[in-house]
PDB file of C-alpha atoms in Angstrom:
ATOM      1  CA  MET A   1     119.093 118.996  89.921  1.00  0.00           C
ATOM      2  CA  LEU A   2     119.557 115.222  89.898  1.00  0.00           C
ATOM      3  CA  GLN A   3     117.692 114.930  86.603  1.00  0.00           C
ATOM      4  CA  GLN A   4     120.048 117.464  85.059  1.00  0.00           C
ATOM      5  CA  ARG A   5     123.104 115.771  86.562  1.00  0.00           C
ATOM      6  CA  HIS A   6     122.065 112.336  85.273  1.00  0.00           C
ATOM      7  CA  GLY A   7     120.671 113.489  81.944  1.00  0.00           C
ATOM      8  CA  THR A   8     117.085 112.388  82.592  1.00  0.00           C
ATOM      9  CA  ALA A   9     115.280 115.758  82.610  1.00  0.00           C
ATOM     10  CA  GLU A  10     113.749 115.310  79.144  1.00  0.00           C
ATOM     11  CA  ARG A  11     112.603 111.766  79.919  1.00  0.00           C
ATOM     12  CA  ALA A  12     111.160 112.889  83.275  1.00  0.00           C
ATOM     13  CA  ALA A  13     109.287 115.755  81.644  1.00  0.00           C
ATOM     14  CA  ALA A  14     107.701 113.319  79.191  1.00  0.00           C
ATOM     15  CA  PHE A  15     106.647 111.094  82.102  1.00  0.00           C
ATOM     16  CA  TYR A  16     105.050 114.058  83.909  1.00  0.00           C
ATOM     17  CA  ASP A  17     103.179 115.078  80.767  1.00  0.00           C
ATOM     18  CA  ARG A  18     101.861 111.595  79.928  1.00  0.00           C
ATOM     19  CA  GLN A  19     101.435 109.814  83.254  1.00  0.00           C
ATOM     20  CA  VAL A  20     100.981 112.200  86.198  1.00  0.00           C
ATOM     21  CA  HIS A  21      97.350 113.212  86.713  1.00  0.00           C
ATOM     22  CA  PRO A  22      95.872 115.728  89.183  1.00  0.00           C
ATOM     23  CA  SER A  23      92.830 113.498  89.702  1.00  0.00           C
ATOM     24  CA  LEU A  24      91.846 109.844  89.301  1.00  0.00           C
ATOM     25  CA  THR A  25      90.978 108.677  85.823  1.00  0.00           C
ATOM     26  CA  SER A  26      88.122 106.212  85.377  1.00  0.00           C
ATOM     27  CA  ALA A  27      90.676 103.400  84.920  1.00  0.00           C
ATOM     28  CA  MET A  28      92.421 104.415  88.162  1.00  0.00           C
ATOM     29  CA  ARG A  29      89.129 104.438  90.074  1.00  0.00           C
ATOM     30  CA  ALA A  30      88.283 100.962  88.771  1.00  0.00           C
ATOM     31  CA  PHE A  31      91.780  99.736  89.677  1.00  0.00           C
ATOM     32  CA  ILE A  32      91.492 100.969  93.289  1.00  0.00           C
ATOM     33  CA  ALA A  33      88.015  99.468  93.601  1.00  0.00           C
ATOM     34  CA  ARG A  34      89.371  95.963  93.015  1.00  0.00           C
ATOM     35  CA  MET A  35      92.545  96.220  95.113  1.00  0.00           C
ATOM     36  CA  PRO A  36      92.723  94.189  98.365  1.00  0.00           C
ATOM     37  CA  MET A  37      95.815  95.981  99.702  1.00  0.00           C
ATOM     38  CA  VAL A  38      97.688  99.269  99.769  1.00  0.00           C
ATOM     39  CA  PHE A  39     101.104 100.360 101.036  1.00  0.00           C
ATOM     40  CA  LEU A  40     101.200 103.650 102.944  1.00  0.00           C
ATOM     41  CA  SER A  41     103.928 106.217 103.532  1.00  0.00           C
ATOM     42  CA  THR A  42     103.603 108.902 106.197  1.00  0.00           C
ATOM     43  CA  ALA A  43     105.926 111.212 108.117  1.00  0.00           C
ATOM     44  CA  ASP A  44     105.627 113.133 111.350  1.00  0.00           C
ATOM     45  CA  ALA A  45     106.065 116.883 111.767  1.00  0.00           C
ATOM     46  CA  GLY A  46     109.846 116.477 111.847  1.00  0.00           C
ATOM     47  CA  GLY A  47     109.990 114.409 108.670  1.00  0.00           C
ATOM     48  CA  GLU A  48     110.615 111.050 110.356  1.00  0.00           C
ATOM     49  CA  CYS A  49     109.095 108.489 107.969  1.00  0.00           C
ATOM     50  CA  ASP A  50     107.020 105.365 108.440  1.00  0.00           C
ATOM     51  CA  ALA A  51     105.902 102.727 105.940  1.00  0.00           C
ATOM     52  CA  SER A  52     102.808 100.659 106.610  1.00  0.00           C
ATOM     53  CA  PHE A  53     100.357  98.276 104.970  1.00  0.00           C
ATOM     54  CA  ARG A  54      96.580  97.991 104.885  1.00  0.00           C
ATOM     55  CA  ALA A  55      94.457  95.169 103.495  1.00  0.00           C
ATOM     56  CA  GLY A  56      90.818  94.179 103.335  1.00  0.00           C
ATOM     57  CA  PRO A  57      88.130  92.988 100.977  1.00  0.00           C
ATOM     58  CA  PRO A  58      88.627  94.280  97.415  1.00  0.00           C
ATOM     59  CA  GLY A  59      87.570  97.900  97.338  1.00  0.00           C
ATOM     60  CA  PHE A  60      88.048  98.509 101.074  1.00  0.00           C
ATOM     61  CA  VAL A  61      89.661 101.795 100.010  1.00  0.00           C
ATOM     62  CA  GLN A  62      86.581 103.745  99.026  1.00  0.00           C
ATOM     63  CA  VAL A  63      86.621 105.945  95.914  1.00  0.00           C
ATOM     64  CA  LEU A  64      84.335 108.835  96.882  1.00  0.00           C
ATOM     65  CA  ASP A  65      84.958 110.814  93.688  1.00  0.00           C
ATOM     66  CA  ASP A  66      87.804 111.493  91.252  1.00  0.00           C
ATOM     67  CA  ARG A  67      89.658 113.587  93.839  1.00  0.00           C
ATOM     68  CA  THR A  68      88.793 111.792  97.080  1.00  0.00           C
ATOM     69  CA  LEU A  69      89.518 108.446  98.745  1.00  0.00           C
ATOM     70  CA  ALA A  70      88.781 107.081 102.210  1.00  0.00           C
ATOM     71  CA  TYR A  71      89.905 103.957 104.020  1.00  0.00           C
ATOM     72  CA  PRO A  72      88.970 102.604 107.465  1.00  0.00           C
ATOM     73  CA  GLU A  73      91.241 102.326 110.488  1.00  0.00           C
ATOM     74  CA  TYR A  74      90.529  99.579 113.016  1.00  0.00           C
ATOM     75  CA  ARG A  75      91.654  98.872 116.539  1.00  0.00           C
ATOM     76  CA  GLY A  76      95.199  97.510 116.406  1.00  0.00           C
ATOM     77  CA  ASN A  77      98.249  97.488 118.648  1.00  0.00           C
ATOM     78  CA  GLY A  78      97.490 100.950 119.992  1.00  0.00           C
ATOM     79  CA  VAL A  79     100.585 102.604 118.496  1.00  0.00           C
ATOM     80  CA  MET A  80      98.597 104.355 115.728  1.00  0.00           C
ATOM     81  CA  ALA A  81     101.821 105.282 113.913  1.00  0.00           C
ATOM     82  CA  SER A  82     100.251 106.208 110.563  1.00  0.00           C
ATOM     83  CA  SER A  83      97.310 108.074 112.092  1.00  0.00           C
ATOM     84  CA  GLY A  84      99.625 109.864 114.502  1.00  0.00           C
ATOM     85  CA  ASN A  85     101.816 111.006 111.642  1.00  0.00           C
ATOM     86  CA  ILE A  86      98.786 112.217 109.684  1.00  0.00           C
ATOM     87  CA  ALA A  87      97.646 114.214 112.725  1.00  0.00           C
ATOM     88  CA  GLU A  88     100.987 116.075 112.578  1.00  0.00           C
ATOM     89  CA  ASN A  89     101.694 116.032 108.850  1.00  0.00           C
ATOM     90  CA  PRO A  90      98.809 115.466 106.413  1.00  0.00           C
ATOM     91  CA  HIS A  91     100.909 114.421 103.417  1.00  0.00           C
ATOM     92  CA  LEU A  92     100.250 110.794 102.524  1.00  0.00           C
ATOM     93  CA  GLY A  93     101.588 108.449  99.848  1.00  0.00           C
ATOM     94  CA  MET A  94      99.672 105.351  98.752  1.00  0.00           C
ATOM     95  CA  LEU A  95     100.872 102.538  96.495  1.00  0.00           C
ATOM     96  CA  PHE A  96      98.363 100.043  95.097  1.00  0.00           C
ATOM     97  CA  MET A  97      99.903  96.942  93.492  1.00  0.00           C
ATOM     98  CA  ASP A  98      98.423  94.275  91.246  1.00  0.00           C
ATOM     99  CA  PHE A  99     100.692  91.247  91.640  1.00  0.00           C
ATOM    100  CA  THR A 100      98.354  88.737  89.995  1.00  0.00           C
ATOM    101  CA  HIS A 101      96.727  89.950  86.790  1.00  0.00           C
ATOM    102  CA  ASP A 102      98.107  93.105  85.177  1.00  0.00           C
ATOM    103  CA  HIS A 103     101.359  93.413  87.181  1.00  0.00           C
ATOM    104  CA  VAL A 104     101.155  97.161  87.484  1.00  0.00           C
ATOM    105  CA  GLY A 105     100.959  99.675  90.304  1.00  0.00           C
ATOM    106  CA  LEU A 106      99.305 103.010  91.032  1.00  0.00           C
ATOM    107  CA  HIS A 107     100.808 105.803  93.125  1.00  0.00           C
ATOM    108  CA  VAL A 108      98.407 108.216  94.794  1.00  0.00           C
ATOM    109  CA  ASN A 109      99.813 111.175  96.719  1.00  0.00           C
ATOM    110  CA  GLY A 110      97.475 113.396  98.657  1.00  0.00           C
ATOM    111  CA  THR A 111      96.508 115.292 101.766  1.00  0.00           C
ATOM    112  CA  ALA A 112      94.863 113.262 104.514  1.00  0.00           C
ATOM    113  CA  ALA A 113      92.621 114.005 107.481  1.00  0.00           C
ATOM    114  CA  LEU A 114      91.205 111.784 110.236  1.00  0.00           C
ATOM    115  CA  TYR A 115      87.449 111.488 110.705  1.00  0.00           C
ATOM    116  CA  PRO A 116      85.401 109.616 113.305  1.00  0.00           C
ATOM    117  CA  ASP A 117      83.187 107.029 111.657  1.00  0.00           C
ATOM    118  CA  ALA A 118      79.938 108.858 112.383  1.00  0.00           C
ATOM    119  CA  ARG A 119      81.197 112.190 111.090  1.00  0.00           C
ATOM    120  CA  LEU A 120      82.409 110.892 107.728  1.00  0.00           C
ATOM    121  CA  ARG A 121      79.316 108.724 107.381  1.00  0.00           C
ATOM    122  CA  SER A 122      77.107 111.792 107.815  1.00  0.00           C
ATOM    123  CA  ARG A 123      78.839 113.312 104.778  1.00  0.00           C
ATOM    124  CA  HIS A 124      78.973 110.068 102.789  1.00  0.00           C
ATOM    125  CA  PRO A 125      76.006 107.899 103.846  1.00  0.00           C
ATOM    126  CA  ASP A 126      76.844 105.252 101.222  1.00  0.00           C
ATOM    127  CA  LEU A 127      80.010 104.203 103.054  1.00  0.00           C
ATOM    128  CA  PRO A 128      79.856 100.484 103.905  1.00  0.00           C
ATOM    129  CA  VAL A 129      78.918  99.877 107.530  1.00  0.00           C
ATOM    130  CA  ASP A 130      81.059  96.737 107.713  1.00  0.00           C
ATOM    131  CA  PRO A 131      83.922  97.166 105.185  1.00  0.00           C
ATOM    132  CA  ALA A 132      85.798  94.250 106.782  1.00  0.00           C
ATOM    133  CA  PRO A 133      83.294  91.612 107.953  1.00  0.00           C
ATOM    134  CA  GLY A 134      82.950  91.601 111.714  1.00  0.00           C
ATOM    135  CA  ARG A 135      84.940  94.794 112.257  1.00  0.00           C
ATOM    136  CA  ARG A 136      83.764  98.377 112.677  1.00  0.00           C
ATOM    137  CA  PRO A 137      86.047 101.317 111.825  1.00  0.00           C
ATOM    138  CA  GLU A 138      87.248 103.502 114.664  1.00  0.00           C
ATOM    139  CA  LEU A 139      88.425 106.179 112.244  1.00  0.00           C
ATOM    140  CA  TRP A 140      88.437 106.892 108.539  1.00  0.00           C
ATOM    141  CA  VAL A 141      91.387 108.405 106.704  1.00  0.00           C
ATOM    142  CA  HIS A 142      90.013 110.900 104.188  1.00  0.00           C
ATOM    143  CA  VAL A 143      92.439 111.608 101.336  1.00  0.00           C
ATOM    144  CA  ARG A 144      92.300 114.494  98.895  1.00  0.00           C
ATOM    145  CA  VAL A 145      94.222 113.423  95.791  1.00  0.00           C
ATOM    146  CA  ASP A 146      97.051 115.719  94.677  1.00  0.00           C
ATOM    147  CA  GLU A 147      98.480 113.470  91.975  1.00  0.00           C
ATOM    148  CA  ALA A 148      98.240 109.914  90.694  1.00  0.00           C
ATOM    149  CA  TYR A 149     100.533 108.027  88.360  1.00  0.00           C
ATOM    150  CA  ILE A 150     101.544 104.571  87.231  1.00  0.00           C
ATOM    151  CA  HIS A 151     104.168 102.268  88.752  1.00  0.00           C
ATOM    152  CA  CYS A 152     105.507 100.342  85.769  1.00  0.00           C
ATOM    153  CA  SER A 153     105.331  96.564  85.592  1.00  0.00           C
ATOM    154  CA  LYS A 154     109.081  95.959  85.414  1.00  0.00           C
ATOM    155  CA  HIS A 155     110.271  93.750  88.297  1.00  0.00           C
ATOM    156  CA  ILE A 156     106.799  93.339  89.838  1.00  0.00           C
ATOM    157  CA  PRO A 157     106.671  89.649  90.849  1.00  0.00           C
ATOM    158  CA  HIS A 158     103.798  87.389  89.937  1.00  0.00           C
ATOM    159  CA  LEU A 159     101.928  86.207  93.043  1.00  0.00           C
ATOM    160  CA  GLU A 160      99.003  83.800  93.077  1.00  0.00           C
ATOM    161  CA  PRO A 161      96.315  84.075  95.791  1.00  0.00           C
ATOM    162  CA  ALA A 162      96.208  81.046  98.065  1.00  0.00           C
ATOM    163  CA  ALA A 163      94.197  79.960 101.065  1.00  0.00           C
ATOM    164  CA  ARG A 164      95.729  81.173 104.312  1.00  0.00           C
ATOM    165  CA  PRO A 165      96.776  78.405 106.744  1.00  0.00           C
ATOM    166  CA  ARG A 166      94.295  78.096 109.578  1.00  0.00           C
ATOM    167  CA  ASP A 167      96.896  78.369 112.317  1.00  0.00           C
ATOM    168  CA  PRO A 168     100.161  79.891 111.032  1.00  0.00           C
ATOM    169  CA  GLU A 169     101.445  80.271 114.589  1.00  0.00           C
ATOM    170  CA  SER A 170     101.642  76.479 114.904  1.00  0.00           C
ATOM    171  CA  THR A 171     104.611  76.509 112.514  1.00  0.00           C
ATOM    172  CA  ARG A 172     106.290  79.722 113.648  1.00  0.00           C
ATOM    173  CA  PRO A 173     106.593  81.925 116.739  1.00  0.00           C
ATOM    174  CA  ARG A 174     103.609  84.059 117.677  1.00  0.00           C
ATOM    175  CA  ASP A 175     103.574  87.552 116.187  1.00  0.00           C
ATOM    176  CA  GLN A 176     104.716  89.239 119.389  1.00  0.00           C
ATOM    177  CA  HIS A 177     107.716  86.890 119.590  1.00  0.00           C
ATOM    178  CA  TYR A 178     108.605  86.584 115.913  1.00  0.00           C
ATOM    179  CA  PHE A 179     111.472  89.088 115.899  1.00  0.00           C
ATOM    180  CA  THR A 180     112.321  89.040 119.615  1.00  0.00           C
ATOM    181  CA  ALA A 181     112.527  85.355 120.618  1.00  0.00           C
ATOM    182  CA  PRO A 182     116.017  83.854 121.147  1.00  0.00           C
ATOM    183  CA  GLN A 183     117.369  82.788 117.778  1.00  0.00           C
ATOM    184  CA  LEU A 184     117.642  79.008 117.501  1.00  0.00           C
ATOM    185  CA  PRO A 185     118.666  76.986 114.405  1.00  0.00           C
ATOM    186  CA  ARG A 186     116.118  77.269 111.644  1.00  0.00           C
ATOM    187  CA  GLN A 187     114.304  74.317 110.149  1.00  0.00           C
ATOM    188  CA  PRO A 188     115.032  73.225 106.560  1.00  0.00           C
ATOM    189  CA  ASP A 189     111.913  74.990 105.282  1.00  0.00           C
ATOM    190  CA  GLY A 190     113.277  78.317 106.515  1.00  0.00           C
ATOM    191  CA  TYR A 191     110.999  78.706 109.546  1.00  0.00           C
ATOM    192  CA  PRO A 192     112.260  78.807 113.126  1.00  0.00           C
ATOM    193  CA  PRO A 193     111.406  75.855 115.396  1.00  0.00           C
ATOM    194  CA  VAL A 194     107.827  75.666 116.614  1.00  0.00           C
ATOM    195  CA  ALA A 195     106.918  76.621 120.152  1.00  0.00           C
ATOM    196  CA  ALA A 196     107.175  73.038 121.427  1.00  0.00           C
ATOM    197  CA  GLU A 197     110.721  72.785 120.111  1.00  0.00           C
ATOM    198  CA  LEU A 198     111.607  76.071 121.759  1.00  0.00           C
ATOM    199  CA  ALA A 199     110.441  74.637 125.075  1.00  0.00           C
ATOM    200  CA  GLU A 200     112.374  71.423 124.472  1.00  0.00           C
ATOM    201  CA  GLU A 201     115.591  73.323 123.761  1.00  0.00           C
ATOM    202  CA  HIS A 202     115.006  75.388 126.890  1.00  0.00           C
ATOM    203  CA  GLU A 203     114.631  72.298 129.081  1.00  0.00           C
ATOM    204  CA  LYS A 204     117.771  70.687 127.623  1.00  0.00           C
ATOM    205  CA  ALA A 205     119.934  73.717 128.380  1.00  0.00           C
ATOM    206  CA  PRO A 206     122.201  73.640 131.472  1.00  0.00           C
ATOM    207  CA  GLN A 207     120.846  75.456 134.509  1.00  0.00           C
ATOM    208  CA  GLY A 208     123.126  78.426 133.940  1.00  0.00           C
ATOM    209  CA  GLY A 209     122.025  78.636 130.352  1.00  0.00           C
ATOM    210  CA  ARG A 210     118.375  78.597 131.378  1.00  0.00           C
ATOM    211  CA  ALA A 211     118.989  81.409 133.831  1.00  0.00           C
ATOM    212  CA  ARG A 212     120.685  83.506 131.180  1.00  0.00           C
ATOM    213  CA  TRP A 213     117.900  82.713 128.695  1.00  0.00           C
ATOM    214  CA  ARG A 214     115.271  83.858 131.186  1.00  0.00           C
ATOM    215  CA  GLY A 215     117.274  86.971 131.929  1.00  0.00           C
ATOM    216  CA  LEU A 216     117.462  87.868 128.281  1.00  0.00           C
ATOM    217  CA  SER A 217     113.731  87.294 127.920  1.00  0.00           C
ATOM    218  CA  ARG A 218     112.986  89.633 130.809  1.00  0.00           C
ATOM    219  CA  HIS A 219     115.376  92.233 129.409  1.00  0.00           C
ATOM    220  CA  ARG A 220     113.717  92.121 125.998  1.00  0.00           C
TER     221      ARG A 220
END
């Protein structure tokens, strides 16, 4: 209906014919095998959506064949939002992005199921035992591909890989406080004050201010 309203039906039909595939081409399989990250979209039984992100060594998303993918799930914060959605609603969207070399993306939409590590490994014994060094999967997400198609290069930024700082939390709040700590003036580089400066500001505050600050912290 929207295509007809906006006059794009013919252009969309040409895109479907040329770009949308019911299985993974050899180029798509090679692309996935070198990707270190993927963006996920899931929804629960009521249609409430969630977007998430997974990363690992290149190829951590395993290409089992031209219609099947699998990626590992590790112990995290215990919420299990994506896995919980998949347990209720198996439809899964995946977006692989190359920000560095070819500046192109790949959409994969499919039907997902959750497998314990041992069960999927019994069916696919060539799965890596240690897909992320030092971590063992608790679950695997097994994806049957329904369609795959390109995400064009327009507006994809160029990003260069760089070494990760050894201790990023020394220059910013810890993860669990990043979006919940009291908001103090930001430093010129765009980062909030480090933990030591937070403590210094706290000590300088009048007694009443400290009490209110503590109260807010307990409330949050």
